[in-house]
Amino acid sequence: MKALFEDLKKELKLRKIQLSHQRLKVLEYLTQNRSHPTVDQIFTDLHQEMSTLSKTTVYNTLRVLVEAGLVRAINIEDHETRYDINVENHGHFKCESCGRIYDFHTDLDALACDGLNNFLIKDRNVYFNGICPRCR
Amino acid sequence: MKALFEDLKKELKLRKIQLSHQRLKVLEYLTQNRSHPTVDQIFTDLHQEMSTLSKTTVYNTLRVLVEAGLVRAINIEDHETRYDINVENHGHFKCESCGRIYDFHTDLDALACDGLNNFLIKDRNVYFNGICPRCR
DNA sequence: ATAATAGTTGTAATCATTATAGATTTGCAA
DNA sequence: TTGCAAATCTATAATGATTACAACTATTAT
Ligand SMILES: [Mn+2]
Ligand SMILES: [Mn+2]
Ligand SMILES: [Zn+2]
Ligand SMILES: [Zn+2]
């Protein structure tokens, strides 16, 4: 189930999204860095090997990838969006102490909820806050 | 169960938090405006009747109220925090079309999740995205 | 009443994100 | 292959929410 770089490339081709050098680098980065990186982390790391890369391109690429459904944007306070190559049904835990974001398995579709008749649900998110084992 | 202004005032006194005119106004506003307002909405509305009110005070007050556990901060993309006087177990639905945030009832504690052994969970949040009945 | 503490205010600074315009690259047709 | 339009990228400026700061005011304790 793990999103493989080669599969993702095919997916982009299918959707007629150009596979530019920059886009492939960002996509590859996300498959290799599953710690929910910020734009700044992605940019800083990639800039080491691609000195001409622009932060705007990272933003643009991420928008394209999110719109294509290949990447998920995560907003857990902080006013800084993080990105996740794993778009499957899972939850996030943010440690108040170290700031790390952990994945956990959960079936959101199983969550019973009242008051959403006639609502069209496109996306479901769960996140917890607290202290991680490493920080306790 | 609905958070009543008078009860909240007592709660603040208990916690030795000064009940300044500005803080009471913000608190009262939240009890009367349960549409998850932004700082800007709170400030603009209160500024009508309190022309000396500063936006910084609104920010400061909300931080105090959130830390005291009387108010919940909600971050659903948008890079603009919204505030909720309802701190009980409930979920949020954001309409992509009109931007409204709706409450829905759900029992998050009942959600089974793997991979969080030894994690100290302090807070649980769920939010859905989609289209609301009004916009369909 | 006086001094110390807490809260408020207006302004400036910060920081993530978006807009813009010119430069570069790509896809495709001649 | 060559030429050109469309797409993408880059650098920089603008935006907008939030925070930092310093002076001012209100509250509390002595
Ligand atoms: Mn994840
Ligand atoms: Mn709510
Ligand atoms: Zn931690
Ligand atoms: Zn709507």
Short mmCIF file of C-alpha atoms (C1' of nucleotides) and ligand atoms in Angstrom, two decimals:
data_model
loop_
_atom_site.label_atom_id
_atom_site.label_comp_id
_atom_site.label_asym_id
_atom_site.label_seq_id
_atom_site.Cartn_x
_atom_site.Cartn_y
_atom_site.Cartn_z
CA MET A 1 0.00 0.00 0.00
CA LYS A 2 2.95 2.32 0.47
CA ALA A 3 3.00 5.05 -2.12
CA LEU A 4 5.88 4.20 -4.42
CA PHE A 5 7.65 6.85 -6.39
CA GLU A 6 7.30 4.99 -9.70
CA ASP A 7 3.58 4.43 -9.20
CA LEU A 8 3.09 8.08 -8.38
CA LYS A 9 4.90 9.07 -11.56
CA LYS A 10 2.51 6.91 -13.58
CA GLU A 11 -0.40 8.47 -11.75
CA LEU A 12 0.78 11.94 -12.72
CA LYS A 13 1.18 10.92 -16.36
CA LEU A 14 -2.34 9.50 -16.36
CA ARG A 15 -3.67 12.81 -15.15
CA LYS A 16 -1.71 14.70 -17.79
CA ILE A 17 0.28 16.54 -15.16
CA GLN A 18 3.72 17.41 -16.46
CA LEU A 19 6.54 15.59 -14.70
CA SER A 20 8.97 18.43 -14.38
CA HIS A 21 12.30 17.94 -12.71
CA GLN A 22 11.18 20.04 -9.75
CA ARG A 23 7.87 18.23 -9.31
CA LEU A 24 9.54 14.84 -9.38
CA LYS A 25 12.05 15.96 -6.78
CA VAL A 26 9.34 17.18 -4.43
CA LEU A 27 7.37 13.98 -4.93
CA GLU A 28 10.43 11.85 -4.35
CA TYR A 29 11.23 13.84 -1.23
CA LEU A 30 7.79 13.16 0.17
CA THR A 31 8.05 9.42 -0.46
CA GLN A 32 11.35 9.38 1.41
CA ASN A 33 10.45 11.81 4.22
CA ARG A 34 7.29 10.70 5.88
CA SER A 35 7.62 12.92 8.91
CA HIS A 36 5.00 15.37 7.57
CA PRO A 37 7.48 18.04 6.52
CA THR A 38 6.71 21.74 6.16
CA VAL A 39 7.28 23.71 2.95
CA ASP A 40 10.35 25.19 4.54
CA GLN A 41 11.85 21.80 5.38
CA ILE A 42 11.19 20.50 1.88
CA PHE A 43 12.64 23.62 0.32
CA THR A 44 15.71 23.77 2.53
CA ASP A 45 16.60 20.13 1.98
CA LEU A 46 16.02 20.12 -1.76
CA HIS A 47 17.81 23.42 -2.18
CA GLN A 48 21.05 21.69 -1.14
CA GLU A 49 21.10 19.67 -4.34
CA MET A 50 19.09 22.04 -6.55
CA SER A 51 20.44 25.46 -5.85
CA THR A 52 18.13 27.11 -8.38
CA LEU A 53 14.96 25.76 -6.80
CA SER A 54 12.50 28.42 -5.72
CA LYS A 55 10.27 28.20 -2.69
CA THR A 56 7.37 29.36 -4.82
CA THR A 57 7.83 26.25 -6.93
CA VAL A 58 7.60 24.09 -3.84
CA TYR A 59 4.34 25.81 -2.95
CA ASN A 60 3.02 25.46 -6.49
CA THR A 61 4.02 21.83 -6.76
CA LEU A 62 2.43 20.93 -3.47
CA ARG A 63 -0.80 22.59 -4.54
CA VAL A 64 -0.80 20.57 -7.75
CA LEU A 65 -0.08 17.33 -5.91
CA VAL A 66 -2.76 17.99 -3.31
CA GLU A 67 -5.33 18.84 -5.99
CA ALA A 68 -4.42 15.65 -7.82
CA GLY A 69 -5.07 13.72 -4.60
CA LEU A 70 -1.53 12.35 -4.38
CA VAL A 71 -0.63 14.30 -1.27
CA ARG A 72 -2.54 15.37 1.80
CA ALA A 73 -2.18 18.77 3.46
CA ILE A 74 -2.28 18.71 7.25
CA ASN A 75 -3.22 21.65 9.42
CA ILE A 76 -2.71 21.15 13.13
CA GLU A 77 -2.43 24.59 14.66
CA ASP A 78 0.99 26.22 14.23
CA HIS A 79 -0.22 28.15 11.21
CA GLU A 80 2.18 26.07 9.13
CA THR A 81 0.86 23.48 6.73
CA ARG A 82 2.52 20.08 6.63
CA TYR A 83 2.41 17.55 3.82
CA ASP A 84 1.82 13.82 3.82
CA ILE A 85 2.38 11.40 0.95
CA ASN A 86 0.09 8.98 2.77
CA VAL A 87 -3.44 9.88 1.70
CA GLU A 88 -5.05 6.81 3.22
CA ASN A 89 -7.42 6.75 6.13
CA HIS A 90 -5.27 7.48 9.19
CA GLY A 91 -5.03 9.85 12.09
CA HIS A 92 -2.36 12.20 13.39
CA PHE A 93 -0.98 12.77 16.84
CA LYS A 94 0.95 15.92 17.58
CA CYS A 95 3.30 16.01 20.55
CA GLU A 96 3.05 19.30 22.41
CA SER A 97 6.57 18.91 23.66
CA CYS A 98 8.72 18.02 20.65
CA GLY A 99 6.30 18.98 17.88
CA ARG A 100 6.58 15.64 16.09
CA ILE A 101 3.55 14.42 14.21
CA TYR A 102 2.89 10.70 14.46
CA ASP A 103 0.58 8.57 12.36
CA PHE A 104 -1.84 6.20 13.94
CA HIS A 105 -4.23 3.73 12.44
CA THR A 106 -7.93 4.33 12.75
CA ASP A 107 -11.06 3.81 10.74
CA LEU A 108 -12.71 7.17 10.48
CA ASP A 109 -15.52 5.83 8.33
CA ALA A 110 -16.62 3.81 11.31
CA LEU A 111 -17.15 6.91 13.43
CA ALA A 112 -20.83 7.47 14.05
CA CYS A 113 -21.95 11.05 13.79
CA ASP A 114 -25.26 12.87 14.12
CA GLY A 115 -26.30 16.02 12.40
CA LEU A 116 -24.74 15.56 8.99
CA ASN A 117 -27.77 14.45 6.98
CA ASN A 118 -27.62 15.97 3.50
CA PHE A 119 -24.03 17.01 3.95
CA LEU A 120 -21.65 15.87 1.21
CA ILE A 121 -18.52 14.69 3.00
CA LYS A 122 -15.41 14.81 0.84
CA ASP A 123 -12.68 14.43 3.40
CA ARG A 124 -12.32 13.28 7.00
CA ASN A 125 -9.56 14.21 9.42
CA VAL A 126 -8.72 13.30 13.01
CA TYR A 127 -5.94 14.60 15.09
CA PHE A 128 -4.98 14.24 18.71
CA ASN A 129 -2.69 16.34 20.87
CA GLY A 130 -0.64 15.35 23.85
CA ILE A 131 2.76 13.99 24.84
CA CYS A 132 4.59 11.29 22.93
CA PRO A 133 6.37 8.35 24.62
CA ARG A 134 9.78 9.79 23.79
CA CYS A 135 8.96 12.98 25.73
CA ARG A 136 7.31 11.50 28.81
CA MET B 1 -24.69 21.74 29.28
CA LYS B 2 -24.57 24.95 27.30
CA ALA B 3 -21.82 27.19 28.50
CA LEU B 4 -23.53 30.02 30.34
CA PHE B 5 -21.93 33.39 30.73
CA GLU B 6 -22.49 33.52 34.49
CA ASP B 7 -21.00 30.07 35.01
CA LEU B 8 -17.98 31.00 32.95
CA LYS B 9 -17.44 34.10 35.05
CA LYS B 10 -17.42 31.96 38.17
CA GLU B 11 -14.97 29.61 36.53
CA LEU B 12 -12.61 32.48 35.78
CA LYS B 13 -12.82 33.73 39.37
CA LEU B 14 -12.03 30.25 40.63
CA ARG B 15 -8.92 30.18 38.52
CA LYS B 16 -7.85 33.60 39.75
CA ILE B 17 -8.09 35.08 36.27
CA GLN B 18 -8.95 38.76 36.39
CA LEU B 19 -12.39 39.52 34.98
CA SER B 20 -11.50 42.66 33.08
CA HIS B 21 -14.13 44.50 31.11
CA GLN B 22 -12.51 43.40 27.82
CA ARG B 23 -12.25 39.74 28.80
CA LEU B 24 -15.85 39.62 29.88
CA LYS B 25 -16.94 41.18 26.60
CA VAL B 26 -15.01 38.63 24.55
CA LEU B 27 -16.37 35.80 26.66
CA GLU B 28 -19.90 37.10 26.34
CA TYR B 29 -19.47 37.47 22.61
CA LEU B 30 -18.45 33.83 22.30
CA THR B 31 -21.42 32.63 24.29
CA GLN B 32 -23.71 34.57 21.97
CA ASN B 33 -21.92 33.88 18.67
CA ARG B 34 -21.45 30.18 18.25
CA SER B 35 -20.53 30.28 14.59
CA HIS B 36 -16.82 29.77 15.36
CA PRO B 37 -15.79 33.38 14.75
CA THR B 38 -12.31 34.54 13.79
CA VAL B 39 -10.33 37.09 15.77
CA ASP B 40 -11.18 39.65 13.15
CA GLN B 41 -14.91 39.01 13.43
CA ILE B 42 -14.79 39.23 17.21
CA PHE B 43 -12.73 42.40 17.10
CA THR B 44 -14.80 44.13 14.42
CA ASP B 45 -18.09 43.42 16.18
CA LEU B 46 -16.92 44.36 19.67
CA HIS B 47 -15.16 47.45 18.38
CA GLN B 48 -18.57 48.90 17.51
CA GLU B 49 -19.49 49.24 21.15
CA MET B 50 -15.98 49.49 22.63
CA SER B 51 -14.14 51.88 20.39
CA THR B 52 -10.96 51.68 22.49
CA LEU B 53 -10.65 47.91 22.21
CA SER B 54 -7.41 46.70 20.70
CA LYS B 55 -7.06 43.64 18.49
CA THR B 56 -4.05 42.62 20.55
CA THR B 57 -6.32 42.40 23.56
CA VAL B 58 -8.63 40.08 21.67
CA TYR B 59 -5.66 37.85 20.87
CA ASN B 60 -4.40 37.98 24.45
CA THR B 61 -7.82 37.26 25.90
CA LEU B 62 -8.42 34.31 23.62
CA ARG B 63 -5.07 32.83 24.58
CA VAL B 64 -5.95 33.16 28.25
CA LEU B 65 -9.37 31.60 27.72
CA VAL B 66 -7.98 28.73 25.66
CA GLU B 67 -5.28 28.03 28.25
CA ALA B 68 -7.92 28.04 30.96
CA GLY B 69 -9.85 25.45 28.97
CA LEU B 70 -12.94 27.65 28.60
CA VAL B 71 -12.59 28.07 24.86
CA ARG B 72 -11.40 25.82 22.07
CA ALA B 73 -9.24 27.00 19.18
CA ILE B 74 -10.09 25.46 15.83
CA ASN B 75 -7.68 25.20 12.92
CA ILE B 76 -9.19 23.94 9.71
CA GLU B 77 -6.90 25.11 6.94
CA ASP B 78 -7.35 28.81 5.98
CA HIS B 79 -4.50 29.85 8.21
CA GLU B 80 -7.02 31.66 10.36
CA THR B 81 -7.84 30.34 13.79
CA ARG B 82 -11.46 30.22 14.86
CA TYR B 83 -12.81 30.06 18.40
CA ASP B 84 -15.48 27.92 19.99
CA ILE B 85 -17.08 28.38 23.39
CA ASN B 86 -18.21 24.76 23.16
CA VAL B 87 -15.32 22.69 24.50
CA GLU B 88 -17.26 19.45 24.66
CA ASN B 89 -16.69 16.39 22.56
CA HIS B 90 -17.96 17.31 19.09
CA GLY B 91 -16.82 17.44 15.49
CA HIS B 92 -16.67 20.17 12.88
CA PHE B 93 -17.71 20.22 9.27
CA LYS B 94 -16.36 22.91 6.98
CA CYS B 95 -18.24 23.72 3.78
CA GLU B 96 -15.83 24.27 0.90
CA SER B 97 -18.34 26.48 -0.81
CA CYS B 98 -19.58 28.97 1.79
CA GLY B 99 -16.86 28.48 4.41
CA ARG B 100 -19.33 27.93 7.25
CA ILE B 101 -18.25 25.64 10.05
CA TYR B 102 -20.96 23.36 11.41
CA ASP B 103 -20.95 21.35 14.60
CA PHE B 104 -21.92 17.73 14.59
CA HIS B 105 -22.30 15.27 17.39
CA THR B 106 -19.89 12.40 17.66
CA ASP B 107 -18.19 10.39 20.33
CA LEU B 108 -14.49 10.59 19.61
CA ASP B 109 -13.60 8.56 22.68
CA ALA B 110 -15.30 5.62 21.04
CA LEU B 111 -12.97 5.75 18.06
CA ALA B 112 -10.65 2.76 18.07
CA CYS B 113 -7.08 3.54 17.19
CA ASP B 114 -3.89 1.52 16.94
CA GLY B 115 -0.38 2.73 17.52
CA LEU B 116 -0.90 5.09 20.43
CA ASN B 117 0.27 2.96 23.31
CA ASN B 118 2.17 5.06 25.83
CA PHE B 119 0.97 8.28 24.23
CA LEU B 120 -0.66 10.74 26.61
CA ILE B 121 -3.69 12.07 24.76
CA LYS B 122 -4.84 15.48 25.98
CA ASP B 123 -7.16 16.56 23.22
CA ARG B 124 -9.05 14.95 20.34
CA ASN B 125 -10.30 16.67 17.22
CA VAL B 126 -12.24 15.61 14.15
CA TYR B 127 -13.15 17.65 11.19
CA PHE B 128 -14.76 16.91 7.87
CA ASN B 129 -14.75 18.87 4.64
CA GLY B 130 -17.35 18.97 1.92
CA ILE B 131 -20.50 20.75 0.83
CA CYS B 132 -23.28 21.78 3.18
CA PRO B 133 -26.99 21.28 2.42
CA ARG B 134 -27.48 25.00 1.89
CA CYS B 135 -24.89 25.00 -0.90
CA ARG B 136 -25.87 21.84 -2.75
"C1'" DA C 1 -1.67 56.50 49.72
"C1'" DT C 2 2.05 54.10 47.48
"C1'" DA C 3 4.20 50.73 45.13
"C1'" DA C 4 4.06 46.52 42.66
"C1'" DT C 5 1.59 43.69 39.48
"C1'" DA C 6 -1.50 42.67 35.80
"C1'" DG C 7 -3.91 44.14 31.78
"C1'" DT C 8 -4.50 47.13 27.68
"C1'" DT C 9 -3.24 49.70 23.63
"C1'" DG C 10 -1.07 51.13 19.26
"C1'" DT C 11 2.59 50.23 16.51
"C1'" DA C 12 6.18 47.64 14.52
"C1'" DA C 13 8.07 43.18 13.39
"C1'" DT C 14 7.60 38.45 11.98
"C1'" DC C 15 6.50 34.74 9.18
"C1'" DA C 16 3.78 31.73 6.10
"C1'" DT C 17 1.54 32.19 1.99
"C1'" DT C 18 0.05 34.31 -2.45
"C1'" DA C 19 0.45 37.48 -6.47
"C1'" DT C 20 3.05 39.04 -10.22
"C1'" DA C 21 5.93 39.51 -14.10
"C1'" DG C 22 9.77 38.18 -16.64
"C1'" DA C 23 12.72 34.10 -17.90
"C1'" DT C 24 12.99 29.25 -19.04
"C1'" DT C 25 11.38 24.89 -20.48
"C1'" DT C 26 8.25 21.80 -22.72
"C1'" DG C 27 5.01 19.88 -26.14
"C1'" DC C 28 3.70 19.86 -30.62
"C1'" DA C 29 3.04 21.07 -35.32
"C1'" DA C 30 5.09 22.56 -39.65
"C1'" DT D 1 14.84 20.01 -36.82
"C1'" DT D 2 12.78 24.53 -36.17
"C1'" DG D 3 9.46 27.72 -34.34
"C1'" DC D 4 6.07 29.00 -31.34
"C1'" DA D 5 2.42 28.80 -27.87
"C1'" DA D 6 1.51 27.03 -23.40
"C1'" DA D 7 3.16 25.53 -19.16
"C1'" DT D 8 6.39 25.95 -15.61
"C1'" DC D 9 9.82 28.19 -12.85
"C1'" DT D 10 12.13 31.97 -10.48
"C1'" DA D 11 12.88 36.19 -7.82
"C1'" DT D 12 10.68 39.66 -5.67
"C1'" DA D 13 6.94 42.17 -3.79
"C1'" DA D 14 2.55 42.14 -1.44
"C1'" DT D 15 -0.67 40.28 1.82
"C1'" DG D 16 -2.57 38.91 6.08
"C1'" DA D 17 -2.63 36.63 10.51
"C1'" DT D 18 -0.12 36.58 14.55
"C1'" DT D 19 3.38 38.11 17.93
"C1'" DA D 20 6.72 41.38 20.16
"C1'" DC D 21 7.32 45.48 22.36
"C1'" DA D 22 7.04 49.62 25.12
"C1'" DA D 23 4.24 53.05 27.07
"C1'" DC D 24 0.00 53.68 29.50
"C1'" DT D 25 -3.90 52.34 32.71
"C1'" DA D 26 -6.25 49.62 36.09
"C1'" DT D 27 -6.09 46.56 39.96
"C1'" DT D 28 -4.19 44.60 44.12
"C1'" DA D 29 -1.49 44.38 48.23
"C1'" DT D 30 0.90 46.77 51.88
MN MN E 1 0.32 10.94 8.15
MN MN E 2 -17.96 23.78 17.51
ZN ZN E 3 7.41 14.39 21.85
ZN ZN E 4 -22.07 25.85 2.34
#
